[in-house]
Amino acid sequence: MSTATITVPVTVAEHENCPATSVLRRVGDKWSVVILSILERGAHGFNELDRSVEGLSRRMLTRTVRALEEDGLISRTVHPRVPPRVDYALTDLGRSFLEPVRALGLWAVAHQSDLEAAHSR
Amino acid sequence: MSTATITVPVTVAEHENCPATSVLRRVGDKWSVVILSILERGAHGFNELDRSVEGLSRRMLTRTVRALEEDGLISRTVHPRVPPRVDYALTDLGRSFLEPVRALGLWAVAHQSDLEAAHSR
DNA sequence: CCGTATCCGTAACGATACTG
DNA sequence: CAGTATCGTTACGGATACGG
């Protein structure tokens, strides 16, 4: 039984240093969760990912996978072949990250009608 | 034991219609979670909230509370007095929303060292 | 196949000044 | 006390073209 608590940042400095803030922002960006979720089902190459998600530009794919790699949520493996092959895959950290993210998604689905009701006012 | 699953949006249309997307974006914006967390400890007036968070402008406070109200996560009660008094408070929906959000925050704290290690490469 | 570089429009956000 | 209006800056993100 956990009794852990979180101190909510109430100053700019706290906000920017808070480990949760960067994670929350990553959850909020447009493509990260989609990429992570696709990689959950197996490793993919760059263009493969690009084609998997309609509307995702190569530019944003590059930036997103770079950021996810810097956070240690995915790995990037270069296979020196011709043609070149790069595999993106979830790390253990990325897999564990998806658990609370999924909880949030499930919350949204469970309360979808509440949200819609509130919005229609 | 839940077996619920989520279909990840892979097209622009799915992405924008997905109930989880808007929720994830709300989690990602700069002040929503901070405001919700402060309101968790009790109702507050507008300037009271403003002063509670250093670095939060009145402009963004207005926009944030409006958005949270539209989502049904907080309530806004106007007391017709002089001087005017407006109370912002968490709704039940807002309270339940904070549970998965907190799970995400706890994940970030628990894996803070992993994230820092990954980032220092 | 796997990206990078450049340009450009939009949206987020802060600062400041003003109102009921 | 509880906001709105306006402005300027910065970050996000798409389109396109080019390079290893």
Short mmCIF file of C-alpha atoms (C1' of nucleotides) in Angstrom, two decimals:
data_model
loop_
_atom_site.label_atom_id
_atom_site.label_comp_id
_atom_site.label_asym_id
_atom_site.label_seq_id
_atom_site.Cartn_x
_atom_site.Cartn_y
_atom_site.Cartn_z
CA MET A 1 0.00 0.00 0.00
CA SER A 2 1.65 3.15 -1.20
CA THR A 3 1.62 6.36 0.76
CA ALA A 4 3.81 8.27 -1.65
CA THR A 5 2.87 11.84 -2.33
CA ILE A 6 3.87 14.44 -4.87
CA THR A 7 4.66 18.03 -4.15
CA VAL A 8 3.01 20.11 -6.82
CA PRO A 9 5.25 22.78 -8.36
CA VAL A 10 3.98 26.28 -7.64
CA THR A 11 6.91 28.33 -8.87
CA VAL A 12 8.47 28.56 -12.30
CA ALA A 13 11.69 26.99 -11.05
CA GLU A 14 9.91 24.08 -9.41
CA HIS A 15 7.78 23.60 -12.48
CA GLU A 16 10.76 23.37 -14.79
CA ASN A 17 12.80 21.15 -12.49
CA CYS A 18 9.95 18.82 -11.61
CA PRO A 19 10.59 15.37 -13.11
CA ALA A 20 6.89 14.96 -13.67
CA THR A 21 6.57 18.11 -15.76
CA SER A 22 8.71 16.91 -18.65
CA VAL A 23 6.93 13.58 -18.60
CA LEU A 24 3.54 15.23 -18.63
CA ARG A 25 4.57 17.41 -21.54
CA ARG A 26 5.78 14.37 -23.46
CA VAL A 27 2.38 12.78 -22.92
CA GLY A 28 0.79 15.93 -24.23
CA ASP A 29 2.71 16.25 -27.46
CA LYS A 30 1.10 15.20 -30.64
CA TRP A 31 2.82 11.97 -31.64
CA SER A 32 4.85 10.46 -28.80
CA VAL A 33 2.16 8.22 -27.39
CA VAL A 34 1.15 7.05 -30.84
CA ILE A 35 4.75 6.12 -31.71
CA LEU A 36 5.27 4.35 -28.41
CA SER A 37 2.05 2.41 -28.81
CA ILE A 38 2.97 1.26 -32.28
CA LEU A 39 6.42 0.18 -31.14
CA GLU A 40 4.80 -1.77 -28.35
CA ARG A 41 3.70 -4.27 -30.96
CA GLY A 42 7.21 -4.70 -32.35
CA ALA A 43 10.25 -2.91 -33.70
CA HIS A 44 9.90 -0.78 -36.80
CA GLY A 45 12.08 1.08 -39.26
CA PHE A 46 11.81 4.78 -39.96
CA ASN A 47 9.76 4.79 -43.12
CA GLU A 48 7.73 1.94 -41.78
CA LEU A 49 6.73 4.12 -38.83
CA ASP A 50 6.16 7.04 -41.15
CA ARG A 51 3.75 5.05 -43.28
CA SER A 52 2.06 3.54 -40.22
CA VAL A 53 0.70 6.86 -39.10
CA GLU A 54 -1.25 8.88 -41.60
CA GLY A 55 -0.64 12.58 -41.22
CA LEU A 56 2.70 12.25 -39.48
CA SER A 57 5.41 14.16 -41.33
CA ARG A 58 8.96 12.84 -41.56
CA ARG A 59 10.15 15.97 -39.84
CA MET A 60 8.00 15.42 -36.78
CA LEU A 61 8.74 11.71 -36.79
CA THR A 62 12.46 12.50 -36.63
CA ARG A 63 12.02 14.98 -33.81
CA THR A 64 9.72 12.67 -31.87
CA VAL A 65 11.91 9.58 -32.05
CA ARG A 66 14.96 11.67 -31.15
CA ALA A 67 13.22 13.02 -28.08
CA LEU A 68 11.93 9.60 -27.06
CA GLU A 69 15.41 8.19 -27.46
CA GLU A 70 16.90 10.95 -25.31
CA ASP A 71 14.39 10.10 -22.63
CA GLY A 72 15.41 6.46 -22.84
CA LEU A 73 11.90 5.35 -23.79
CA ILE A 74 12.92 3.85 -27.13
CA SER A 75 16.13 2.47 -28.58
CA ARG A 76 17.60 3.20 -32.00
CA THR A 77 19.70 0.49 -33.60
CA VAL A 78 21.57 1.10 -36.82
CA HIS A 79 22.29 -1.96 -38.99
CA PRO A 80 25.12 -1.13 -41.38
CA ARG A 81 23.69 -2.57 -44.54
CA VAL A 82 22.73 -1.47 -47.98
CA PRO A 83 20.08 -0.25 -47.99
CA PRO A 84 20.50 1.06 -44.44
CA ARG A 85 18.24 -0.31 -41.78
CA VAL A 86 17.40 1.37 -38.49
CA ASP A 87 15.28 -0.33 -35.89
CA TYR A 88 13.28 1.57 -33.34
CA ALA A 89 12.05 -0.43 -30.37
CA LEU A 90 10.57 0.14 -26.95
CA THR A 91 12.93 -0.06 -23.99
CA ASP A 92 11.87 -1.50 -20.65
CA LEU A 93 11.53 2.05 -19.42
CA GLY A 94 9.26 2.84 -22.35
CA ARG A 95 7.16 -0.22 -21.67
CA SER A 96 6.71 0.74 -18.04
CA PHE A 97 5.90 4.29 -19.09
CA LEU A 98 3.00 3.05 -21.18
CA GLU A 99 1.25 1.64 -18.12
CA PRO A 100 0.29 4.96 -16.46
CA VAL A 101 -0.29 6.43 -19.91
CA ARG A 102 -2.75 3.70 -20.69
CA ALA A 103 -4.44 4.32 -17.36
CA LEU A 104 -5.03 7.87 -18.49
CA GLY A 105 -6.39 6.71 -21.82
CA LEU A 106 -8.71 4.28 -20.12
CA TRP A 107 -9.92 7.06 -17.84
CA ALA A 108 -10.73 9.15 -20.90
CA VAL A 109 -12.69 6.34 -22.51
CA ALA A 110 -14.52 5.53 -19.29
CA HIS A 111 -15.54 9.16 -18.78
CA GLN A 112 -16.08 10.03 -22.40
CA SER A 113 -19.79 10.68 -21.92
CA ASP A 114 -19.14 12.93 -18.91
CA LEU A 115 -16.63 14.91 -20.91
CA GLU A 116 -18.99 15.25 -23.85
CA ALA A 117 -21.86 16.25 -21.58
CA ALA A 118 -19.73 18.94 -19.95
CA HIS A 119 -18.57 20.18 -23.31
CA SER A 120 -22.04 20.53 -24.77
CA ARG A 121 -22.92 23.32 -22.34
CA MET B 1 -9.58 -7.95 -13.58
CA SER B 2 -9.82 -5.58 -16.47
CA THR B 3 -9.20 -6.66 -20.01
CA ALA B 4 -10.06 -3.32 -21.55
CA THR B 5 -7.91 -2.21 -24.46
CA ILE B 6 -7.40 1.00 -26.34
CA THR B 7 -7.13 1.35 -30.08
CA VAL B 8 -4.33 3.75 -30.79
CA PRO B 9 -5.16 6.44 -33.35
CA VAL B 10 -3.01 6.14 -36.47
CA THR B 11 -4.76 8.61 -38.74
CA VAL B 12 -5.33 12.32 -38.32
CA ALA B 13 -9.06 11.80 -38.03
CA GLU B 14 -8.75 9.11 -35.40
CA HIS B 15 -6.24 11.20 -33.53
CA GLU B 16 -8.50 14.21 -33.33
CA ASN B 17 -11.62 12.25 -32.49
CA CYS B 18 -9.98 10.05 -29.89
CA PRO B 19 -11.32 10.90 -26.43
CA ALA B 20 -7.91 10.19 -24.96
CA THR B 21 -6.13 12.68 -27.18
CA SER B 22 -7.75 15.77 -25.74
CA VAL B 23 -7.22 14.45 -22.24
CA LEU B 24 -3.55 13.77 -22.93
CA ARG B 25 -3.12 17.25 -24.33
CA ARG B 26 -4.72 18.77 -21.26
CA VAL B 27 -2.26 16.88 -19.10
CA GLY B 28 0.51 18.26 -21.25
CA ASP B 29 -0.37 21.90 -21.06
CA LYS B 30 1.57 24.10 -18.77
CA TRP B 31 -0.79 24.88 -15.89
CA SER B 32 -3.82 22.58 -15.83
CA VAL B 33 -2.41 19.93 -13.54
CA VAL B 34 -0.99 22.55 -11.18
CA ILE B 35 -4.36 24.31 -10.92
CA LEU B 36 -6.22 21.05 -10.41
CA SER B 37 -3.79 19.96 -7.72
CA ILE B 38 -4.14 23.21 -5.82
CA LEU B 39 -7.92 23.02 -6.01
CA GLU B 40 -7.74 19.51 -4.64
CA ARG B 41 -6.88 21.03 -1.29
CA GLY B 42 -9.91 23.34 -1.31
CA ALA B 43 -11.80 25.97 -3.28
CA HIS B 44 -10.03 29.16 -4.25
CA GLY B 45 -10.85 32.54 -5.73
CA PHE B 46 -9.27 33.87 -8.90
CA ASN B 47 -6.60 36.14 -7.45
CA GLU B 48 -5.97 33.61 -4.75
CA LEU B 49 -5.09 31.05 -7.42
CA ASP B 50 -3.07 33.65 -9.26
CA ARG B 51 -0.95 34.38 -6.22
CA SER B 52 -0.63 30.69 -5.34
CA VAL B 53 1.40 29.95 -8.44
CA GLU B 54 4.45 32.07 -9.08
CA GLY B 55 4.93 32.73 -12.77
CA LEU B 56 1.32 32.12 -13.76
CA SER B 57 -0.11 35.11 -15.59
CA ARG B 58 -3.72 36.17 -15.14
CA ARG B 59 -4.20 35.70 -18.84
CA MET B 60 -3.19 32.05 -18.77
CA LEU B 61 -5.05 31.47 -15.52
CA THR B 62 -8.22 32.71 -17.17
CA ARG B 63 -7.74 30.53 -20.19
CA THR B 64 -6.82 27.48 -18.12
CA VAL B 65 -9.77 27.65 -15.73
CA ARG B 66 -12.13 28.25 -18.65
CA ALA B 67 -10.85 25.16 -20.41
CA LEU B 68 -11.00 23.06 -17.26
CA GLU B 69 -14.54 24.23 -16.65
CA GLU B 70 -15.54 23.33 -20.20
CA ASP B 71 -14.17 19.86 -19.62
CA GLY B 72 -16.21 19.59 -16.44
CA LEU B 73 -13.12 19.11 -14.30
CA ILE B 74 -13.71 22.19 -12.16
CA SER B 75 -16.74 24.27 -11.21
CA ARG B 76 -17.00 28.04 -11.22
CA THR B 77 -19.41 29.60 -8.75
CA VAL B 78 -20.13 33.32 -8.82
CA HIS B 79 -21.24 34.89 -5.52
CA PRO B 80 -22.97 38.20 -6.28
CA ARG B 81 -21.38 40.35 -3.63
CA VAL B 82 -19.28 43.46 -3.38
CA PRO B 83 -16.46 42.83 -3.86
CA PRO B 84 -17.32 39.99 -6.22
CA ARG B 85 -16.32 36.51 -5.22
CA VAL B 86 -15.85 33.55 -7.56
CA ASP B 87 -15.05 30.12 -6.24
CA TYR B 88 -13.24 27.54 -8.27
CA ALA B 89 -13.48 23.98 -7.02
CA LEU B 90 -12.78 20.48 -8.22
CA THR B 91 -15.72 18.47 -9.49
CA ASP B 92 -16.03 14.74 -8.89
CA LEU B 93 -14.87 14.25 -12.46
CA GLY B 94 -11.83 16.41 -11.76
CA ARG B 95 -11.06 14.45 -8.64
CA SER B 96 -11.21 11.16 -10.47
CA PHE B 97 -9.09 12.63 -13.26
CA LEU B 98 -6.31 13.36 -10.79
CA GLU B 99 -5.90 9.69 -9.98
CA PRO B 100 -4.35 8.57 -13.29
CA VAL B 101 -2.54 11.89 -13.49
CA ARG B 102 -0.96 11.24 -10.14
CA ALA B 103 0.00 7.75 -11.30
CA LEU B 104 1.93 9.38 -14.10
CA GLY B 105 3.61 11.79 -11.70
CA LEU B 106 4.57 8.95 -9.42
CA TRP B 107 6.00 7.06 -12.36
CA ALA B 108 8.15 10.08 -13.21
CA VAL B 109 9.44 10.33 -9.66
CA ALA B 110 10.08 6.61 -9.42
CA HIS B 111 12.04 6.60 -12.67
CA GLN B 112 13.69 9.96 -12.27
CA SER B 113 17.18 8.47 -12.10
CA ASP B 114 16.58 6.38 -15.23
CA LEU B 115 15.39 9.45 -17.09
CA GLU B 116 18.37 11.49 -15.96
CA ALA B 117 20.77 8.69 -16.85
CA ALA B 118 19.29 8.43 -20.34
CA HIS B 119 19.42 12.17 -20.78
CA SER B 120 23.07 12.48 -19.82
CA ARG B 121 24.18 10.57 -22.92
"C1'" DC C 1 16.04 3.52 -46.95
"C1'" DC C 2 16.95 7.13 -43.55
"C1'" DG C 3 17.05 11.07 -42.68
"C1'" DT C 4 18.33 16.87 -42.79
"C1'" DA C 5 17.50 21.81 -44.13
"C1'" DT C 6 14.57 25.58 -45.08
"C1'" DC C 7 10.43 28.11 -45.12
"C1'" DC C 8 6.16 29.40 -43.33
"C1'" DG C 9 1.72 29.59 -40.90
"C1'" DT C 10 -0.59 28.94 -36.47
"C1'" DA C 11 -0.99 28.55 -31.61
"C1'" DA C 12 0.86 29.01 -26.99
"C1'" DC C 13 2.42 32.02 -23.73
"C1'" DG C 14 4.01 36.27 -21.13
"C1'" DA C 15 3.84 41.45 -20.28
"C1'" DT C 16 1.26 45.26 -19.89
"C1'" DA C 17 -2.64 48.14 -19.61
"C1'" DC C 18 -7.43 48.68 -18.89
"C1'" DT C 19 -12.66 47.46 -17.04
"C1'" DG C 20 -17.09 46.13 -14.21
"C1'" DC D 1 -11.93 41.09 -6.65
"C1'" DA D 2 -12.25 39.13 -11.10
"C1'" DG D 3 -11.44 39.53 -15.10
"C1'" DT D 4 -10.62 41.39 -20.73
"C1'" DA D 5 -7.83 43.47 -24.66
"C1'" DT D 6 -3.77 44.09 -27.16
"C1'" DC D 7 0.83 43.22 -28.37
"C1'" DG D 8 5.10 40.75 -29.11
"C1'" DT D 9 7.87 36.61 -28.75
"C1'" DT D 10 8.65 31.89 -28.96
"C1'" DA D 11 7.53 26.94 -29.83
"C1'" DC D 12 4.95 23.62 -32.48
"C1'" DG D 13 4.14 21.52 -36.57
"C1'" DG D 14 3.30 20.85 -41.83
"C1'" DA D 15 5.21 21.23 -46.82
"C1'" DT D 16 8.78 20.86 -49.69
"C1'" DA D 17 13.25 19.93 -51.34
"C1'" DC D 18 17.70 17.95 -50.83
"C1'" DG D 19 21.57 14.58 -49.06
"C1'" DG D 20 24.12 9.95 -47.32
#
